[in-house]
N, CA and C atoms as an extended XYZ file, in Angstrom:
402
Properties=species:S:1:pos:R:3:atomname:S:1:resname:S:1:resid:I:1 pbc="F F F"
N       -39.892       -8.679      -28.758 N   MET     1
C       -39.255       -8.762      -27.454 CA  MET     1
C       -37.821       -9.244      -27.601 C   MET     1
N       -37.627      -10.211      -28.527 N   LYS     2
C       -36.294      -10.747      -28.749 CA  LYS     2
C       -35.367       -9.675      -29.303 C   LYS     2
N       -35.896       -8.824      -30.200 N   ASN     3
C       -35.088       -7.742      -30.762 CA  ASN     3
C       -34.701       -6.722      -29.694 C   ASN     3
N       -35.602       -6.465      -28.767 N   LEU     4
C       -35.316       -5.530      -27.682 CA  LEU     4
C       -34.186       -6.057      -26.805 C   LEU     4
N       -34.214       -7.345      -26.498 N   ALA     5
C       -33.167       -7.947      -25.685 CA  ALA     5
C       -31.822       -7.894      -26.403 C   ALA     5
N       -31.810       -8.162      -27.685 N   LEU     6
C       -30.570       -8.121      -28.464 CA  LEU     6
C       -30.026       -6.702      -28.569 C   LEU     6
N       -30.902       -5.732      -28.774 N   SER     7
C       -30.435       -4.352      -28.881 CA  SER     7
C       -29.929       -3.845      -27.528 C   SER     7
N       -30.545       -4.264      -26.448 N   LEU     8
C       -30.082       -3.897      -25.117 CA  LEU     8
C       -28.713       -4.508      -24.835 C   LEU     8
N       -28.528       -5.774      -25.200 N   ALA     9
C       -27.234       -6.430      -25.018 CA  ALA     9
C       -26.168       -5.748      -25.853 C   ALA     9
N       -26.504       -5.354      -27.074 N   ALA    10
C       -25.550       -4.671      -27.944 CA  ALA    10
C       -25.184       -3.301      -27.377 C   ALA    10
N       -26.138       -2.632      -26.759 N   ALA    11
C       -25.872       -1.324      -26.166 CA  ALA    11
C       -24.991       -1.428      -24.932 C   ALA    11
N       -25.128       -2.482      -24.153 N   LEU    12
C       -24.350       -2.646      -22.924 CA  LEU    12
C       -22.961       -3.228      -23.161 C   LEU    12
N       -22.716       -3.837      -24.303 N   LEU    13
C       -21.436       -4.464      -24.596 CA  LEU    13
C       -20.276       -3.484      -24.523 C   LEU    13
N       -20.361       -2.291      -25.115 N   PRO    14
C       -19.232       -1.362      -24.997 CA  PRO    14
C       -18.935       -0.961      -23.559 C   PRO    14
N       -19.955       -0.876      -22.715 N   LEU    15
C       -19.738       -0.530      -21.308 CA  LEU    15
C       -18.956       -1.609      -20.583 C   LEU    15
N       -19.251       -2.861      -20.866 N   SER    16
C       -18.538       -3.950      -20.197 CA  SER    16
C       -17.102       -4.028      -20.688 C   SER    16
N       -16.853       -3.734      -21.954 N   VAL    17
C       -15.484       -3.729      -22.489 CA  VAL    17
C       -14.696       -2.592      -21.862 C   VAL    17
N       -15.317       -1.423      -21.721 N   ALA    18
C       -14.635       -0.285      -21.113 CA  ALA    18
C       -14.270       -0.579      -19.664 C   ALA    18
N       -15.152       -1.252      -18.940 N   ALA    19
C       -14.860       -1.599      -17.550 CA  ALA    19
C       -13.723       -2.608      -17.469 C   ALA    19
N       -13.640       -3.518      -18.420 N   ALA    20
C       -12.570       -4.513      -18.424 CA  ALA    20
C       -11.232       -3.878      -18.756 C   ALA    20
N       -11.244       -2.807      -19.556 N   ASP    21
C       -10.001       -2.134      -19.934 CA  ASP    21
C        -9.474       -1.218      -18.836 C   ASP    21
N       -10.314       -0.862      -17.872 N   GLU    22
C        -9.899        0.043      -16.815 CA  GLU    22
C        -8.843       -0.639      -15.947 C   GLU    22
N        -7.700        0.021      -15.738 N   PRO    23
C        -6.654       -0.621      -14.939 CA  PRO    23
C        -7.075       -0.764      -13.482 C   PRO    23
N        -6.619       -1.827      -12.879 N   ALA    24
C        -6.917       -2.059      -11.464 CA  ALA    24
C        -6.178       -1.020      -10.624 C   ALA    24
N        -6.772       -0.645       -9.523 N   ARG    25
C        -6.146        0.338       -8.643 CA  ARG    25
C        -4.927       -0.285       -7.982 C   ARG    25
N        -3.815        0.417       -8.065 N   GLU    26
C        -2.574       -0.103       -7.500 CA  GLU    26
C        -2.639       -0.082       -5.977 C   GLU    26
N        -2.003       -1.067       -5.375 N   ALA    27
C        -1.938       -1.122       -3.915 CA  ALA    27
C        -1.035        0.008       -3.417 C   ALA    27
N        -1.469        0.669       -2.351 N   ARG    28
C        -0.649        1.751       -1.820 CA  ARG    28
C         0.348        1.213       -0.814 C   ARG    28
N         1.448        1.901       -0.712 N   ALA    29
C         2.454        1.542        0.281 CA  ALA    29
C         1.919        1.945        1.654 C   ALA    29
N         2.076        1.070        2.624 N   LEU    30
C         1.598        1.346        3.979 CA  LEU    30
C         2.726        1.900        4.832 C   LEU    30
N         2.375        2.736        5.802 N   GLY    31
C         3.362        3.294        6.718 CA  GLY    31
C         4.077        4.511        6.197 C   GLY    31
N         3.563        5.114        5.132 N   VAL    32
C         4.185        6.291        4.524 CA  VAL    32
C         3.493        7.545        5.061 C   VAL    32
N         4.276        8.544        5.495 N   GLU    33
C         3.688        9.802        5.955 CA  GLU    33
C         2.812       10.365        4.855 C   GLU    33
N         1.615       10.830        5.230 N   SER    34
C         0.644       11.260        4.246 CA  SER    34
C        -0.191       12.391        4.804 C   SER    34
N        -1.226       12.788        4.044 N   SER    35
C        -2.135       13.834        4.506 CA  SER    35
C        -3.472       13.702        3.800 C   SER    35
N        -4.494       14.312        4.372 N   ILE    36
C        -5.803       14.431        3.754 CA  ILE    36
C        -6.036       15.922        3.565 C   ILE    36
N        -6.223       16.333        2.315 N   VAL    37
C        -6.394       17.739        1.995 CA  VAL    37
C        -7.820       18.172        2.308 C   VAL    37
N        -7.971       19.359        2.855 N   PHE    38
C        -9.260       19.939        3.232 CA  PHE    38
C       -10.116       18.975        4.046 C   PHE    38
N        -9.638       18.565        5.233 N   PRO    39
C       -10.426       17.620        6.039 CA  PRO    39
C       -11.758       18.246        6.458 C   PRO    39
N       -12.832       17.536        6.173 N   SER    40
C       -14.173       17.992        6.532 CA  SER    40
C       -15.117       16.795        6.521 C   SER    40
N       -16.391       17.072        6.689 N   ASP    41
C       -17.387       15.997        6.646 CA  ASP    41
C       -17.411       15.298        5.298 C   ASP    41
N       -17.079       16.026        4.232 N   SER    42
C       -17.134       15.418        2.901 CA  SER    42
C       -15.856       14.666        2.540 C   SER    42
N       -14.747       14.935        3.204 N   SER    43
C       -13.499       14.239        2.862 CA  SER    43
C       -13.120       13.156        3.859 C   SER    43
N       -13.746       13.134        5.025 N   ILE    44
C       -13.499       12.079        6.004 CA  ILE    44
C       -14.771       11.256        6.128 C   ILE    44
N       -14.677        9.986        5.768 N   ARG    45
C       -15.847        9.102        5.754 CA  ARG    45
C       -16.078        8.448        7.115 C   ARG    45
N       -14.990        8.026        7.779 N   ASN    46
C       -15.141        7.245        8.996 CA  ASN    46
C       -13.889        7.413        9.848 C   ASN    46
N       -13.989        7.072       11.112 N   TRP    47
C       -12.824        7.066       11.992 CA  TRP    47
C       -13.054        6.053       13.106 C   TRP    47
N       -11.944        5.580       13.688 N   ARG    48
C       -12.029        4.635       14.804 CA  ARG    48
C       -10.845        4.874       15.744 C   ARG    48
N       -11.141        4.934       17.029 N   ALA    49
C       -10.120        5.172       18.051 CA  ALA    49
C        -9.271        3.933       18.279 C   ALA    49
N        -8.041        4.154       18.738 N   ASP    50
C        -7.116        3.069       19.067 CA  ASP    50
C        -6.679        3.186       20.523 C   ASP    50
N        -7.623        3.029       21.436 N   ASP    51
C        -7.350        3.012       22.879 CA  ASP    51
C        -6.527        4.198       23.370 C   ASP    51
N        -6.779        5.381       22.844 N   GLY    52
C        -6.089        6.577       23.311 CA  GLY    52
C        -4.696        6.771       22.737 C   GLY    52
N        -4.200        5.791       21.999 N   ARG    53
C        -2.846        5.899       21.420 CA  ARG    53
C        -2.849        6.538       20.046 C   ARG    53
N        -3.982        6.424       19.339 N   GLY    54
C        -4.055        6.945       17.986 CA  GLY    54
C        -5.462        6.829       17.435 C   GLY    54
N        -5.585        7.113       16.148 N   VAL    55
C        -6.887        7.084       15.500 CA  VAL    55
C        -6.714        6.664       14.039 C   VAL    55
N        -7.590        5.759       13.590 N   TRP    56
C        -7.648        5.411       12.169 CA  TRP    56
C        -8.666        6.341       11.541 C   TRP    56
N        -8.327        6.894       10.376 N   ILE    57
C        -9.232        7.783        9.658 CA  ILE    57
C        -9.347        7.304        8.223 C   ILE    57
N       -10.590        7.216        7.736 N   GLN    58
C       -10.848        6.788        6.362 CA  GLN    58
C       -11.266        7.999        5.537 C   GLN    58
N       -10.635        8.170        4.367 N   ASP    59
C       -11.009        9.292        3.500 CA  ASP    59
C       -12.153        8.911        2.582 C   ASP    59
N       -12.591        9.838        1.757 N   ARG    60
C       -13.762        9.600        0.901 CA  ARG    60
C       -13.540        8.539       -0.159 C   ARG    60
N       -12.284        8.229       -0.491 N   ARG    61
C       -11.993        7.171       -1.465 CA  ARG    61
C       -11.973        5.791       -0.819 C   ARG    61
N       -12.037        5.747        0.501 N   GLY    62
C       -12.027        4.472        1.204 CA  GLY    62
C       -10.647        4.082        1.711 C   GLY    62
N        -9.638        4.942        1.526 N   ASP    63
C        -8.281        4.657        2.018 CA  ASP    63
C        -8.198        4.980        3.505 C   ASP    63
N        -7.459        4.159        4.245 N   TRP    64
C        -7.303        4.341        5.684 CA  TRP    64
C        -5.938        4.937        6.000 C   TRP    64
N        -5.909        5.729        7.068 N   TYR    65
C        -4.689        6.355        7.587 CA  TYR    65
C        -4.673        6.133        9.091 C   TYR    65
N        -3.462        6.164        9.667 N   TYR    66
C        -3.354        6.027       11.118 CA  TYR    66
C        -2.590        7.225       11.661 C   TYR    66
N        -3.216        7.921       12.588 N   GLY    67
C        -2.578        9.045       13.257 CA  GLY    67
C        -2.203        8.638       14.668 C   GLY    67
N        -0.904        8.624       14.954 N   ALA    68
C        -0.429        8.301       16.307 CA  ALA    68
C        -0.330        9.595       17.108 C   ALA    68
N        -0.872        9.585       18.309 N   PHE    69
C        -0.856       10.767       19.155 CA  PHE    69
C         0.515       10.956       19.795 C   PHE    69
N         0.866       12.216       20.026 N   ALA    70
C         2.127       12.531       20.700 CA  ALA    70
C         2.068       12.109       22.167 C   ALA    70
N         0.881       12.074       22.730 N   GLY    71
C         0.665       11.623       24.101 CA  GLY    71
C        -0.575       10.748       24.138 C   GLY    71
N        -1.161       10.627       25.307 N   TYR    72
C        -2.365        9.820       25.456 CA  TYR    72
C        -3.584       10.724       25.288 C   TYR    72
N        -4.535       10.337       24.478 N   CYS    73
C        -5.779       11.091       24.255 CA  CYS    73
C        -6.894       10.346       24.984 C   CYS    73
N        -7.186       10.758       26.204 N   ARG    74
C        -8.003        9.950       27.105 CA  ARG    74
C        -9.457        9.772       26.724 C   ARG    74
N       -10.095       10.741       26.084 N   ASP    75
C       -11.537       10.637       25.836 CA  ASP    75
C       -11.906       10.109       24.458 C   ASP    75
N       -10.954        9.822       23.613 N   ILE    76
C       -11.291        9.459       22.230 CA  ILE    76
C       -12.054        8.138       22.132 C   ILE    76
N       -11.824        7.227       23.042 N   ASP    77
C       -12.519        5.936       22.989 CA  ASP    77
C       -14.021        6.069       23.239 C   ASP    77
N       -14.439        7.155       23.872 N   PHE    78
C       -15.843        7.333       24.221 CA  PHE    78
C       -16.514        8.441       23.421 C   PHE    78
N       -15.775        9.084       22.526 N   ALA    79
C       -16.297       10.217       21.760 CA  ALA    79
C       -17.173        9.749       20.597 C   ALA    79
N       -18.200       10.523       20.319 N   HIS    80
C       -19.066       10.261       19.160 CA  HIS    80
C       -18.611       11.076       17.955 C   HIS    80
N       -17.951       12.205       18.230 N   THR    81
C       -17.446       13.062       17.168 CA  THR    81
C       -16.042       13.529       17.520 C   THR    81
N       -15.296       13.897       16.483 N   ILE    82
C       -13.968       14.478       16.679 CA  ILE    82
C       -13.867       15.715       15.803 C   ILE    82
N       -12.940       16.579       16.145 N   GLY    83
C       -12.639       17.746       15.327 CA  GLY    83
C       -11.206       17.644       14.838 C   GLY    83
N       -10.897       18.411       13.824 N   VAL    84
C        -9.549       18.420       13.267 CA  VAL    84
C        -9.023       19.845       13.316 C   VAL    84
N        -7.879       20.037       13.942 N   GLU    85
C        -7.229       21.348       13.995 CA  GLU    85
C        -6.017       21.305       13.070 C   GLU    85
N        -6.064       22.098       11.999 N   THR    86
C        -4.976       22.078       11.014 CA  THR    86
C        -4.070       23.297       11.114 C   THR    86
N        -4.412       24.243       11.931 N   ARG    87
C        -3.628       25.473       12.105 CA  ARG    87
C        -3.421       26.217       10.784 C   ARG    87
N        -4.479       26.272        9.963 N   GLY    88
C        -4.433       27.049        8.730 CA  GLY    88
C        -3.814       26.360        7.537 C   GLY    88
N        -3.313       25.150        7.696 N   ALA    89
C        -2.657       24.453        6.587 CA  ALA    89
C        -3.657       23.791        5.643 C   ALA    89
N        -4.901       23.653        6.024 N   ALA    90
C        -5.974       23.038        5.220 CA  ALA    90
C        -5.676       21.602        4.843 C   ALA    90
N        -4.953       20.897        5.702 N   ARG    91
C        -4.750       19.460        5.488 CA  ARG    91
C        -4.470       18.786        6.818 C   ARG    91
N        -4.947       17.560        6.912 N   LEU    92
C        -4.732       16.734        8.094 CA  LEU    92
C        -3.448       15.955        7.874 C   LEU    92
N        -2.442       16.216        8.708 N   ASP    93
C        -1.151       15.535        8.598 CA  ASP    93
C        -0.526       15.454        9.984 C   ASP    93
N         0.753       15.118       10.060 N   ARG    94
C         1.403       14.914       11.364 CA  ARG    94
C         1.559       16.195       12.185 C   ARG    94
N         1.305       17.342       11.569 N   PHE    95
C         1.390       18.609       12.293 CA  PHE    95
C         0.027       19.062       12.817 C   PHE    95
N        -1.000       18.270       12.600 N   SER    96
C        -2.364       18.598       13.011 CA  SER    96
C        -2.649       18.043       14.405 C   SER    96
N        -3.836       18.334       14.871 N   ALA    97
C        -4.288       17.794       16.157 CA  ALA    97
C        -5.743       17.368       16.009 C   ALA    97
N        -6.130       16.383       16.783 N   ILE    98
C        -7.508       15.927       16.857 CA  ILE    98
C        -8.113       16.531       18.125 C   ILE    98
N        -9.294       17.115       18.000 N   ILE    99
C        -9.976       17.725       19.140 CA  ILE    99
C       -11.073       16.776       19.605 C   ILE    99
N       -10.988       16.383       20.875 N   VAL   100
C       -11.960       15.456       21.452 CA  VAL   100
C       -12.481       16.054       22.758 C   VAL   100
N       -13.783       16.376       22.766 N   ARG   101
C       -14.439       16.937       23.964 CA  ARG   101
C       -13.646       18.106       24.536 C   ARG   101
N       -13.151       18.978       23.664 N   GLY   102
C       -12.400       20.159       24.085 CA  GLY   102
C       -10.925       19.914       24.331 C   GLY   102
N       -10.494       18.668       24.357 N   GLU   103
C        -9.085       18.340       24.573 CA  GLU   103
C        -8.364       18.285       23.225 C   GLU   103
N        -7.200       18.916       23.159 N   ARG   104
C        -6.385       18.919       21.947 CA  ARG   104
C        -5.405       17.761       22.028 C   ARG   104
N        -5.459       16.849       21.039 N   CYS   105
C        -4.582       15.679       20.993 CA  CYS   105
C        -3.676       15.805       19.767 C   CYS   105
N        -2.459       16.335       19.947 N   PRO   106
C        -1.573       16.522       18.791 CA  PRO   106
C        -1.091       15.188       18.232 C   PRO   106
N        -0.908       15.154       16.912 N   LEU   107
C        -0.420       13.949       16.240 CA  LEU   107
C         1.104       13.971       16.158 C   LEU   107
N         1.709       12.813       16.320 N   ALA   108
C         3.145       12.659       16.136 CA  ALA   108
C         3.449       12.163       14.729 C   ALA   108
N         2.511       11.395       14.155 N   SER   109
C         2.656       10.915       12.777 CA  SER   109
C         1.275       10.675       12.195 C   SER   109
N         1.201       10.680       10.865 N   PHE   110
C        -0.045       10.410       10.149 CA  PHE   110
C         0.348        9.648        8.894 C   PHE   110
N         0.143        8.328        8.912 N   VAL   111
C         0.653        7.458        7.849 CA  VAL   111
C        -0.457        6.672        7.167 C   VAL   111
N        -0.169        6.206        5.955 N   THR   112
C        -1.100        5.320        5.264 CA  THR   112
C        -1.191        4.027        6.060 C   THR   112
N        -2.358        3.410        6.052 N   SER   113
C        -2.582        2.260        6.912 CA  SER   113
C        -3.544        1.267        6.278 C   SER   113
N        -3.507        0.067        6.785 N   ALA   114
C        -4.539       -0.923        6.473 CA  ALA   114
C        -5.761       -0.557        7.310 C   ALA   114
N        -6.924       -1.107        7.001 N   PRO   115
C        -8.098       -0.828        7.840 CA  PRO   115
C        -7.852       -1.252        9.285 C   PRO   115
N        -8.552       -0.633       10.225 N   PRO   116
C        -8.383       -1.029       11.634 CA  PRO   116
C        -8.831       -2.460       11.834 C   PRO   116
N        -8.267       -3.119       12.847 N   PRO   117
C        -8.696       -4.496       13.113 CA  PRO   117
C       -10.150       -4.519       13.567 C   PRO   117
N       -10.836       -5.575       13.224 N   SER   118
C       -12.228       -5.712       13.657 CA  SER   118
C       -12.248       -6.029       15.149 C   SER   118
N       -13.399       -5.904       15.752 N   LYS   119
C       -13.537       -6.224       17.177 CA  LYS   119
C       -13.223       -7.691       17.424 C   LYS   119
N       -13.570       -8.526       16.478 N   ARG   120
C       -13.285       -9.961       16.595 CA  ARG   120
C       -11.770      -10.200       16.605 C   ARG   120
N       -11.029       -9.528       15.692 N   ASP   121
C        -9.573       -9.671       15.653 CA  ASP   121
C        -8.945       -9.198       16.957 C   ASP   121
N        -9.449       -8.071       17.479 N   LYS   122
C        -8.910       -7.552       18.735 CA  LYS   122
C        -9.136       -8.535       19.880 C   LYS   122
N       -10.325       -9.128       19.952 N   SER   123
C       -10.604      -10.058       21.048 CA  SER   123
C        -9.748      -11.311       20.915 C   SER   123
N        -9.479      -11.753       19.696 N   GLU   124
C        -8.601      -12.908       19.493 CA  GLU   124
C        -7.176      -12.582       19.911 C   GLU   124
N        -6.715      -11.339       19.643 N   ASP   125
C        -5.381      -10.922       20.064 CA  ASP   125
C        -5.275      -10.911       21.586 C   ASP   125
N        -6.311      -10.410       22.249 N   ILE   126
C        -6.305      -10.341       23.710 CA  ILE   126
C        -6.279      -11.750       24.294 C   ILE   126
N        -7.079      -12.637       23.739 N   MET   127
C        -7.120      -14.015       24.236 CA  MET   127
C        -5.787      -14.713       23.979 C   MET   127
N        -5.132      -14.389       22.857 N   GLY   128
C        -3.859      -15.012       22.535 CA  GLY   128
C        -2.726      -14.534       23.412 C   GLY   128
N        -2.829      -13.295       23.936 N   GLU   129
C        -1.775      -12.730       24.769 CA  GLU   129
C        -1.720      -13.397       26.144 C   GLU   129
N        -2.856      -13.821       26.676 N   ASN   130
C        -2.920      -14.385       28.012 CA  ASN   130
C        -3.634      -15.734       27.969 C   ASN   130
N        -2.914      -16.800       27.605 N   PRO   131
C        -3.560      -18.103       27.491 CA  PRO   131
C        -4.134      -18.613       28.823 C   PRO   131
N        -3.628      -18.150       29.969 N   ALA   132
C        -4.135      -18.612       31.248 CA  ALA   132
C        -5.549      -18.129       31.498 C   ALA   132
N        -5.927      -17.039       30.835 N   ALA   133
C        -7.263      -16.488       31.031 CA  ALA   133
C        -8.327      -17.304       30.290 C   ALA   133
N        -7.937      -18.188       29.392 N   ASN   134
C        -8.910      -19.007       28.623 CA  ASN   134
C        -9.562      -20.052       29.483 C   ASN   134
């Protein structure tokens, strides 16, 4: 049994060294115009509405982007699904539109972003804006 444990440890040692040698992922610059190539169910992992002003979209690698709408997109806060209109370009960028319940919401920009604020952060921001309401 002791030999089995030693041989298993010896077999796993190169894997741990290889993982230690792997360079850390560099931080991306935020606020840079960007795109997601071939937007689909497999390349978009998650999304979250921003009160009709925009939408955060997470790609399959876990990176977040923020698309600001050219106008107000009224139904996005209540939508369960969204569509992406790329007009044949096969990428989601500032020239695309988000389709919500049949309404076309064109994007004005599509930039790299930090993750969307949590509901807790949003409620703290709201409470901080109006101290008289506390």
